[in-house]
Amino acid sequence: MKGQDNQVLRSGCFLKKSRIVVRGNHNRVVLDGGFNRLTDTTIYISGDNNEIVLGRNNNLNKGELWIEDQGGKIVFGNNTSMLGFTHVAVTEGESITFGDGCLFAPSVIFRVGDSHPIFDQTSDERVNPARSISVGNHVWFGNNTTILKGVQIKDGSVVATGAIVTKSSEEGNVILAGNPAKVVKS
């Protein structure tokens, strides 16, 4: 850890081949809410006043939790399982929150931003700001899925294999499939 007043709170947590890298000031990583198991997982924070919080009894296998800039946040509820590489990226002070009981197949990506600004040539205004992502309880993510900025996925939903979710679903207990993803079944 590099910086001042950074905290990593981890009790009742098992880490195997995992690492926590924090660069900046006033950042918090909270892994002590019950038995959490992280295997081959990287937690990376670069910036100030960021926070990553895991609830209870989560199992992250090959996870990558990544925050850049100031004031970002990643929060997991309880009883979540990552079964292979999952990349969770927060920038520009936005957040990604997951409810309880979520399940991730391998190769799932969450991104709140584009990692680069694009400006309108006429007005000079930015056209692609980052936006937070919110995932409800008991949401399942199939293999090779991508969830992009500003998306809200409601409780009990399934994101089908290969789906790219660019817009929020208005209701829960649905199957989202395709590119771009749309509700194919309720």
JSON list of C-alpha atoms in Angstrom, two decimals:
[
{"chain": "A", "resi": 1, "resn": "MET", "atom": "CA", "xyz": [0.00, 0.00, 0.00]},
{"chain": "A", "resi": 2, "resn": "LYS", "atom": "CA", "xyz": [1.19, 3.45, -0.91]},
{"chain": "A", "resi": 3, "resn": "GLY", "atom": "CA", "xyz": [-0.41, 6.56, 0.51]},
{"chain": "A", "resi": 4, "resn": "GLN", "atom": "CA", "xyz": [-1.92, 7.71, 3.78]},
{"chain": "A", "resi": 5, "resn": "ASP", "atom": "CA", "xyz": [-4.80, 6.48, 5.93]},
{"chain": "A", "resi": 6, "resn": "ASN", "atom": "CA", "xyz": [-5.58, 3.43, 3.79]},
{"chain": "A", "resi": 7, "resn": "GLN", "atom": "CA", "xyz": [-7.33, 0.52, 5.52]},
{"chain": "A", "resi": 8, "resn": "VAL", "atom": "CA", "xyz": [-7.63, -3.17, 4.70]},
{"chain": "A", "resi": 9, "resn": "LEU", "atom": "CA", "xyz": [-9.99, -4.86, 7.15]},
{"chain": "A", "resi": 10, "resn": "ARG", "atom": "CA", "xyz": [-10.00, -8.63, 6.79]},
{"chain": "A", "resi": 11, "resn": "SER", "atom": "CA", "xyz": [-10.97, -11.08, 9.45]},
{"chain": "A", "resi": 12, "resn": "GLY", "atom": "CA", "xyz": [-12.68, -14.39, 8.81]},
{"chain": "A", "resi": 13, "resn": "CYS", "atom": "CA", "xyz": [-11.39, -14.17, 5.25]},
{"chain": "A", "resi": 14, "resn": "PHE", "atom": "CA", "xyz": [-9.33, -16.71, 3.30]},
{"chain": "A", "resi": 15, "resn": "LEU", "atom": "CA", "xyz": [-7.06, -15.43, 0.52]},
{"chain": "A", "resi": 16, "resn": "LYS", "atom": "CA", "xyz": [-5.17, -17.82, -1.74]},
{"chain": "A", "resi": 17, "resn": "LYS", "atom": "CA", "xyz": [-2.92, -16.51, -4.54]},
{"chain": "A", "resi": 18, "resn": "SER", "atom": "CA", "xyz": [-4.69, -13.15, -4.21]},
{"chain": "A", "resi": 19, "resn": "ARG", "atom": "CA", "xyz": [-3.35, -9.65, -3.85]},
{"chain": "A", "resi": 20, "resn": "ILE", "atom": "CA", "xyz": [-4.50, -6.25, -2.71]},
{"chain": "A", "resi": 21, "resn": "VAL", "atom": "CA", "xyz": [-2.84, -3.18, -4.25]},
{"chain": "A", "resi": 22, "resn": "VAL", "atom": "CA", "xyz": [-3.79, 0.28, -2.95]},
{"chain": "A", "resi": 23, "resn": "ARG", "atom": "CA", "xyz": [-2.25, 3.51, -4.23]},
{"chain": "A", "resi": 24, "resn": "GLY", "atom": "CA", "xyz": [-3.66, 6.79, -2.96]},
{"chain": "A", "resi": 25, "resn": "ASN", "atom": "CA", "xyz": [-5.13, 8.15, 0.25]},
{"chain": "A", "resi": 26, "resn": "HIS", "atom": "CA", "xyz": [-8.13, 7.40, 2.48]},
{"chain": "A", "resi": 27, "resn": "ASN", "atom": "CA", "xyz": [-9.15, 4.17, 0.72]},
{"chain": "A", "resi": 28, "resn": "ARG", "atom": "CA", "xyz": [-10.88, 1.20, 2.40]},
{"chain": "A", "resi": 29, "resn": "VAL", "atom": "CA", "xyz": [-11.09, -2.49, 1.57]},
{"chain": "A", "resi": 30, "resn": "VAL", "atom": "CA", "xyz": [-13.51, -4.33, 3.88]},
{"chain": "A", "resi": 31, "resn": "LEU", "atom": "CA", "xyz": [-13.43, -8.13, 3.70]},
{"chain": "A", "resi": 32, "resn": "ASP", "atom": "CA", "xyz": [-14.38, -8.99, 7.26]},
{"chain": "A", "resi": 33, "resn": "GLY", "atom": "CA", "xyz": [-18.11, -9.59, 7.12]},
{"chain": "A", "resi": 34, "resn": "GLY", "atom": "CA", "xyz": [-18.05, -13.34, 7.73]},
{"chain": "A", "resi": 35, "resn": "PHE", "atom": "CA", "xyz": [-16.23, -16.04, 5.83]},
{"chain": "A", "resi": 36, "resn": "ASN", "atom": "CA", "xyz": [-15.16, -14.72, 2.42]},
{"chain": "A", "resi": 37, "resn": "ARG", "atom": "CA", "xyz": [-12.94, -16.82, 0.18]},
{"chain": "A", "resi": 38, "resn": "LEU", "atom": "CA", "xyz": [-10.81, -15.12, -2.50]},
{"chain": "A", "resi": 39, "resn": "THR", "atom": "CA", "xyz": [-8.78, -17.35, -4.81]},
{"chain": "A", "resi": 40, "resn": "ASP", "atom": "CA", "xyz": [-6.49, -15.91, -7.51]},
{"chain": "A", "resi": 41, "resn": "THR", "atom": "CA", "xyz": [-8.25, -12.56, -7.09]},
{"chain": "A", "resi": 42, "resn": "THR", "atom": "CA", "xyz": [-6.82, -9.04, -7.47]},
{"chain": "A", "resi": 43, "resn": "ILE", "atom": "CA", "xyz": [-8.14, -5.98, -5.69]},
{"chain": "A", "resi": 44, "resn": "TYR", "atom": "CA", "xyz": [-6.68, -2.78, -7.16]},
{"chain": "A", "resi": 45, "resn": "ILE", "atom": "CA", "xyz": [-7.34, 0.80, -6.08]},
{"chain": "A", "resi": 46, "resn": "SER", "atom": "CA", "xyz": [-5.61, 3.85, -7.56]},
{"chain": "A", "resi": 47, "resn": "GLY", "atom": "CA", "xyz": [-6.89, 7.20, -6.29]},
{"chain": "A", "resi": 48, "resn": "ASP", "atom": "CA", "xyz": [-8.37, 8.68, -3.14]},
{"chain": "A", "resi": 49, "resn": "ASN", "atom": "CA", "xyz": [-11.49, 8.04, -1.01]},
{"chain": "A", "resi": 50, "resn": "ASN", "atom": "CA", "xyz": [-12.46, 4.76, -2.70]},
{"chain": "A", "resi": 51, "resn": "GLU", "atom": "CA", "xyz": [-14.07, 1.72, -1.06]},
{"chain": "A", "resi": 52, "resn": "ILE", "atom": "CA", "xyz": [-14.51, -1.99, -1.76]},
{"chain": "A", "resi": 53, "resn": "VAL", "atom": "CA", "xyz": [-16.82, -3.92, 0.59]},
{"chain": "A", "resi": 54, "resn": "LEU", "atom": "CA", "xyz": [-17.68, -7.63, 0.60]},
{"chain": "A", "resi": 55, "resn": "GLY", "atom": "CA", "xyz": [-20.64, -8.85, 2.64]},
{"chain": "A", "resi": 56, "resn": "ARG", "atom": "CA", "xyz": [-20.69, -12.36, 4.16]},
{"chain": "A", "resi": 57, "resn": "ASN", "atom": "CA", "xyz": [-19.82, -15.76, 2.70]},
{"chain": "A", "resi": 58, "resn": "ASN", "atom": "CA", "xyz": [-18.70, -14.69, -0.77]},
{"chain": "A", "resi": 59, "resn": "ASN", "atom": "CA", "xyz": [-16.53, -16.90, -2.98]},
{"chain": "A", "resi": 60, "resn": "LEU", "atom": "CA", "xyz": [-14.51, -15.01, -5.59]},
{"chain": "A", "resi": 61, "resn": "ASN", "atom": "CA", "xyz": [-12.43, -17.14, -7.94]},
{"chain": "A", "resi": 62, "resn": "LYS", "atom": "CA", "xyz": [-10.27, -15.20, -10.42]},
{"chain": "A", "resi": 63, "resn": "GLY", "atom": "CA", "xyz": [-12.00, -11.93, -9.65]},
{"chain": "A", "resi": 64, "resn": "GLU", "atom": "CA", "xyz": [-10.56, -8.56, -10.56]},
{"chain": "A", "resi": 65, "resn": "LEU", "atom": "CA", "xyz": [-12.00, -5.63, -8.59]},
{"chain": "A", "resi": 66, "resn": "TRP", "atom": "CA", "xyz": [-10.60, -2.41, -10.03]},
{"chain": "A", "resi": 67, "resn": "ILE", "atom": "CA", "xyz": [-11.15, 1.23, -8.99]},
{"chain": "A", "resi": 68, "resn": "GLU", "atom": "CA", "xyz": [-9.43, 4.28, -10.46]},
{"chain": "A", "resi": 69, "resn": "ASP", "atom": "CA", "xyz": [-9.96, 7.99, -9.70]},
{"chain": "A", "resi": 70, "resn": "GLN", "atom": "CA", "xyz": [-11.67, 9.44, -6.61]},
{"chain": "A", "resi": 71, "resn": "GLY", "atom": "CA", "xyz": [-14.74, 8.37, -4.65]},
{"chain": "A", "resi": 72, "resn": "GLY", "atom": "CA", "xyz": [-15.48, 5.05, -6.39]},
{"chain": "A", "resi": 73, "resn": "LYS", "atom": "CA", "xyz": [-17.18, 2.13, -4.71]},
{"chain": "A", "resi": 74, "resn": "ILE", "atom": "CA", "xyz": [-17.70, -1.61, -5.27]},
{"chain": "A", "resi": 75, "resn": "VAL", "atom": "CA", "xyz": [-20.10, -3.41, -2.91]},
{"chain": "A", "resi": 76, "resn": "PHE", "atom": "CA", "xyz": [-21.04, -7.10, -2.81]},
{"chain": "A", "resi": 77, "resn": "GLY", "atom": "CA", "xyz": [-23.90, -8.42, -0.73]},
{"chain": "A", "resi": 78, "resn": "ASN", "atom": "CA", "xyz": [-23.82, -11.91, 0.79]},
{"chain": "A", "resi": 79, "resn": "ASN", "atom": "CA", "xyz": [-23.44, -15.42, -0.66]},
{"chain": "A", "resi": 80, "resn": "THR", "atom": "CA", "xyz": [-22.09, -14.47, -4.10]},
{"chain": "A", "resi": 81, "resn": "SER", "atom": "CA", "xyz": [-20.01, -16.90, -6.21]},
{"chain": "A", "resi": 82, "resn": "MET", "atom": "CA", "xyz": [-17.61, -16.12, -9.07]},
{"chain": "A", "resi": 83, "resn": "LEU", "atom": "CA", "xyz": [-16.74, -19.29, -10.94]},
{"chain": "A", "resi": 84, "resn": "GLY", "atom": "CA", "xyz": [-14.04, -17.83, -13.20]},
{"chain": "A", "resi": 85, "resn": "PHE", "atom": "CA", "xyz": [-12.57, -14.57, -14.44]},
{"chain": "A", "resi": 86, "resn": "THR", "atom": "CA", "xyz": [-14.81, -11.60, -13.62]},
{"chain": "A", "resi": 87, "resn": "HIS", "atom": "CA", "xyz": [-13.63, -8.01, -14.15]},
{"chain": "A", "resi": 88, "resn": "VAL", "atom": "CA", "xyz": [-15.40, -5.25, -12.17]},
{"chain": "A", "resi": 89, "resn": "ALA", "atom": "CA", "xyz": [-14.15, -1.77, -13.16]},
{"chain": "A", "resi": 90, "resn": "VAL", "atom": "CA", "xyz": [-15.15, 1.53, -11.53]},
{"chain": "A", "resi": 91, "resn": "THR", "atom": "CA", "xyz": [-13.92, 4.97, -12.61]},
{"chain": "A", "resi": 92, "resn": "GLU", "atom": "CA", "xyz": [-14.88, 8.64, -12.19]},
{"chain": "A", "resi": 93, "resn": "GLY", "atom": "CA", "xyz": [-16.36, 8.30, -8.70]},
{"chain": "A", "resi": 94, "resn": "GLU", "atom": "CA", "xyz": [-19.16, 5.95, -9.75]},
{"chain": "A", "resi": 95, "resn": "SER", "atom": "CA", "xyz": [-20.13, 2.61, -8.17]},
{"chain": "A", "resi": 96, "resn": "ILE", "atom": "CA", "xyz": [-21.12, -0.98, -8.82]},
{"chain": "A", "resi": 97, "resn": "THR", "atom": "CA", "xyz": [-23.36, -2.69, -6.27]},
{"chain": "A", "resi": 98, "resn": "PHE", "atom": "CA", "xyz": [-24.41, -6.33, -6.17]},
{"chain": "A", "resi": 99, "resn": "GLY", "atom": "CA", "xyz": [-27.23, -7.77, -4.07]},
{"chain": "A", "resi": 100, "resn": "ASP", "atom": "CA", "xyz": [-27.19, -11.15, -2.33]},
{"chain": "A", "resi": 101, "resn": "GLY", "atom": "CA", "xyz": [-26.80, -14.54, -3.96]},
{"chain": "A", "resi": 102, "resn": "CYS", "atom": "CA", "xyz": [-25.41, -13.50, -7.35]},
{"chain": "A", "resi": 103, "resn": "LEU", "atom": "CA", "xyz": [-23.69, -16.10, -9.52]},
{"chain": "A", "resi": 104, "resn": "PHE", "atom": "CA", "xyz": [-21.03, -15.41, -12.16]},
{"chain": "A", "resi": 105, "resn": "ALA", "atom": "CA", "xyz": [-19.89, -17.85, -14.87]},
{"chain": "A", "resi": 106, "resn": "PRO", "atom": "CA", "xyz": [-16.39, -17.23, -16.31]},
{"chain": "A", "resi": 107, "resn": "SER", "atom": "CA", "xyz": [-15.56, -14.18, -18.43]},
{"chain": "A", "resi": 108, "resn": "VAL", "atom": "CA", "xyz": [-18.01, -11.60, -17.07]},
{"chain": "A", "resi": 109, "resn": "ILE", "atom": "CA", "xyz": [-17.18, -7.89, -17.38]},
{"chain": "A", "resi": 110, "resn": "PHE", "atom": "CA", "xyz": [-18.69, -4.86, -15.63]},
{"chain": "A", "resi": 111, "resn": "ARG", "atom": "CA", "xyz": [-17.60, -1.35, -16.70]},
{"chain": "A", "resi": 112, "resn": "VAL", "atom": "CA", "xyz": [-19.07, 1.94, -15.48]},
{"chain": "A", "resi": 113, "resn": "GLY", "atom": "CA", "xyz": [-17.10, 3.97, -18.04]},
{"chain": "A", "resi": 114, "resn": "ASP", "atom": "CA", "xyz": [-15.22, 3.93, -21.31]},
{"chain": "A", "resi": 115, "resn": "SER", "atom": "CA", "xyz": [-11.77, 4.63, -19.78]},
{"chain": "A", "resi": 116, "resn": "HIS", "atom": "CA", "xyz": [-11.39, 7.67, -22.03]},
{"chain": "A", "resi": 117, "resn": "PRO", "atom": "CA", "xyz": [-13.40, 10.87, -22.51]},
{"chain": "A", "resi": 118, "resn": "ILE", "atom": "CA", "xyz": [-15.01, 11.81, -25.83]},
{"chain": "A", "resi": 119, "resn": "PHE", "atom": "CA", "xyz": [-15.94, 15.46, -26.43]},
{"chain": "A", "resi": 120, "resn": "ASP", "atom": "CA", "xyz": [-18.47, 17.00, -28.82]},
{"chain": "A", "resi": 121, "resn": "GLN", "atom": "CA", "xyz": [-16.51, 19.05, -31.39]},
{"chain": "A", "resi": 122, "resn": "THR", "atom": "CA", "xyz": [-19.06, 21.84, -31.44]},
{"chain": "A", "resi": 123, "resn": "SER", "atom": "CA", "xyz": [-19.92, 22.32, -27.76]},
{"chain": "A", "resi": 124, "resn": "ASP", "atom": "CA", "xyz": [-16.75, 20.87, -26.21]},
{"chain": "A", "resi": 125, "resn": "GLU", "atom": "CA", "xyz": [-19.01, 18.97, -23.77]},
{"chain": "A", "resi": 126, "resn": "ARG", "atom": "CA", "xyz": [-18.21, 15.42, -22.78]},
{"chain": "A", "resi": 127, "resn": "VAL", "atom": "CA", "xyz": [-20.56, 12.90, -24.39]},
{"chain": "A", "resi": 128, "resn": "ASN", "atom": "CA", "xyz": [-19.59, 9.71, -22.53]},
{"chain": "A", "resi": 129, "resn": "PRO", "atom": "CA", "xyz": [-19.48, 10.20, -18.75]},
{"chain": "A", "resi": 130, "resn": "ALA", "atom": "CA", "xyz": [-19.30, 7.15, -16.48]},
{"chain": "A", "resi": 131, "resn": "ARG", "atom": "CA", "xyz": [-22.52, 5.93, -14.81]},
{"chain": "A", "resi": 132, "resn": "SER", "atom": "CA", "xyz": [-23.05, 3.52, -11.93]},
{"chain": "A", "resi": 133, "resn": "ILE", "atom": "CA", "xyz": [-24.26, -0.09, -12.27]},
{"chain": "A", "resi": 134, "resn": "SER", "atom": "CA", "xyz": [-26.73, -1.74, -9.88]},
{"chain": "A", "resi": 135, "resn": "VAL", "atom": "CA", "xyz": [-27.44, -5.49, -9.68]},
{"chain": "A", "resi": 136, "resn": "GLY", "atom": "CA", "xyz": [-30.26, -6.91, -7.54]},
{"chain": "A", "resi": 137, "resn": "ASN", "atom": "CA", "xyz": [-30.46, -10.14, -5.54]},
{"chain": "A", "resi": 138, "resn": "HIS", "atom": "CA", "xyz": [-30.10, -13.61, -7.08]},
{"chain": "A", "resi": 139, "resn": "VAL", "atom": "CA", "xyz": [-28.95, -12.45, -10.51]},
{"chain": "A", "resi": 140, "resn": "TRP", "atom": "CA", "xyz": [-27.07, -14.97, -12.65]},
{"chain": "A", "resi": 141, "resn": "PHE", "atom": "CA", "xyz": [-24.52, -14.01, -15.31]},
{"chain": "A", "resi": 142, "resn": "GLY", "atom": "CA", "xyz": [-23.74, -16.49, -18.08]},
{"chain": "A", "resi": 143, "resn": "ASN", "atom": "CA", "xyz": [-20.36, -17.04, -19.72]},
{"chain": "A", "resi": 144, "resn": "ASN", "atom": "CA", "xyz": [-18.87, -14.16, -21.76]},
{"chain": "A", "resi": 145, "resn": "THR", "atom": "CA", "xyz": [-21.33, -11.48, -20.66]},
{"chain": "A", "resi": 146, "resn": "THR", "atom": "CA", "xyz": [-20.70, -7.74, -20.48]},
{"chain": "A", "resi": 147, "resn": "ILE", "atom": "CA", "xyz": [-22.64, -5.21, -18.42]},
{"chain": "A", "resi": 148, "resn": "LEU", "atom": "CA", "xyz": [-22.03, -1.58, -19.36]},
{"chain": "A", "resi": 149, "resn": "LYS", "atom": "CA", "xyz": [-22.42, 1.80, -17.66]},
{"chain": "A", "resi": 150, "resn": "GLY", "atom": "CA", "xyz": [-25.74, 2.97, -16.26]},
{"chain": "A", "resi": 151, "resn": "VAL", "atom": "CA", "xyz": [-27.37, -0.48, -16.23]},
{"chain": "A", "resi": 152, "resn": "GLN", "atom": "CA", "xyz": [-29.72, -1.68, -13.50]},
{"chain": "A", "resi": 153, "resn": "ILE", "atom": "CA", "xyz": [-30.58, -5.38, -13.38]},
{"chain": "A", "resi": 154, "resn": "LYS", "atom": "CA", "xyz": [-33.47, -6.32, -11.09]},
{"chain": "A", "resi": 155, "resn": "ASP", "atom": "CA", "xyz": [-33.83, -9.26, -8.67]},
{"chain": "A", "resi": 156, "resn": "GLY", "atom": "CA", "xyz": [-34.04, -12.81, -10.00]},
{"chain": "A", "resi": 157, "resn": "SER", "atom": "CA", "xyz": [-32.84, -12.03, -13.51]},
{"chain": "A", "resi": 158, "resn": "VAL", "atom": "CA", "xyz": [-30.58, -14.14, -15.74]},
{"chain": "A", "resi": 159, "resn": "VAL", "atom": "CA", "xyz": [-28.10, -12.63, -18.20]},
{"chain": "A", "resi": 160, "resn": "ALA", "atom": "CA", "xyz": [-27.68, -15.24, -20.95]},
{"chain": "A", "resi": 161, "resn": "THR", "atom": "CA", "xyz": [-24.35, -16.42, -22.31]},
{"chain": "A", "resi": 162, "resn": "GLY", "atom": "CA", "xyz": [-22.75, -13.86, -24.65]},
{"chain": "A", "resi": 163, "resn": "ALA", "atom": "CA", "xyz": [-25.17, -11.05, -23.78]},
{"chain": "A", "resi": 164, "resn": "ILE", "atom": "CA", "xyz": [-24.03, -7.43, -23.82]},
{"chain": "A", "resi": 165, "resn": "VAL", "atom": "CA", "xyz": [-26.29, -5.42, -21.52]},
{"chain": "A", "resi": 166, "resn": "THR", "atom": "CA", "xyz": [-26.41, -1.73, -22.49]},
{"chain": "A", "resi": 167, "resn": "LYS", "atom": "CA", "xyz": [-29.80, -0.74, -21.00]},
{"chain": "A", "resi": 168, "resn": "SER", "atom": "CA", "xyz": [-31.59, -1.38, -17.71]},
{"chain": "A", "resi": 169, "resn": "SER", "atom": "CA", "xyz": [-34.37, -3.92, -17.43]},
{"chain": "A", "resi": 170, "resn": "GLU", "atom": "CA", "xyz": [-37.60, -2.41, -16.08]},
{"chain": "A", "resi": 171, "resn": "GLU", "atom": "CA", "xyz": [-38.69, -5.61, -14.32]},
{"chain": "A", "resi": 172, "resn": "GLY", "atom": "CA", "xyz": [-37.11, -8.49, -12.43]},
{"chain": "A", "resi": 173, "resn": "ASN", "atom": "CA", "xyz": [-37.27, -12.25, -12.98]},
{"chain": "A", "resi": 174, "resn": "VAL", "atom": "CA", "xyz": [-36.41, -11.94, -16.67]},
{"chain": "A", "resi": 175, "resn": "ILE", "atom": "CA", "xyz": [-33.89, -13.45, -19.05]},
{"chain": "A", "resi": 176, "resn": "LEU", "atom": "CA", "xyz": [-31.75, -10.91, -20.89]},
{"chain": "A", "resi": 177, "resn": "ALA", "atom": "CA", "xyz": [-30.10, -12.18, -24.09]},
{"chain": "A", "resi": 178, "resn": "GLY", "atom": "CA", "xyz": [-28.44, -10.86, -27.23]},
{"chain": "A", "resi": 179, "resn": "ASN", "atom": "CA", "xyz": [-26.29, -7.96, -28.36]},
{"chain": "A", "resi": 180, "resn": "PRO", "atom": "CA", "xyz": [-27.57, -5.55, -27.30]},
{"chain": "A", "resi": 181, "resn": "ALA", "atom": "CA", "xyz": [-29.41, -7.57, -24.66]},
{"chain": "A", "resi": 182, "resn": "LYS", "atom": "CA", "xyz": [-33.19, -7.43, -24.43]},
{"chain": "A", "resi": 183, "resn": "VAL", "atom": "CA", "xyz": [-35.79, -9.29, -22.38]},
{"chain": "A", "resi": 184, "resn": "VAL", "atom": "CA", "xyz": [-36.52, -12.61, -24.11]},
{"chain": "A", "resi": 185, "resn": "LYS", "atom": "CA", "xyz": [-38.54, -14.24, -21.34]},
{"chain": "A", "resi": 186, "resn": "SER", "atom": "CA", "xyz": [-40.28, -13.27, -18.10]}
]
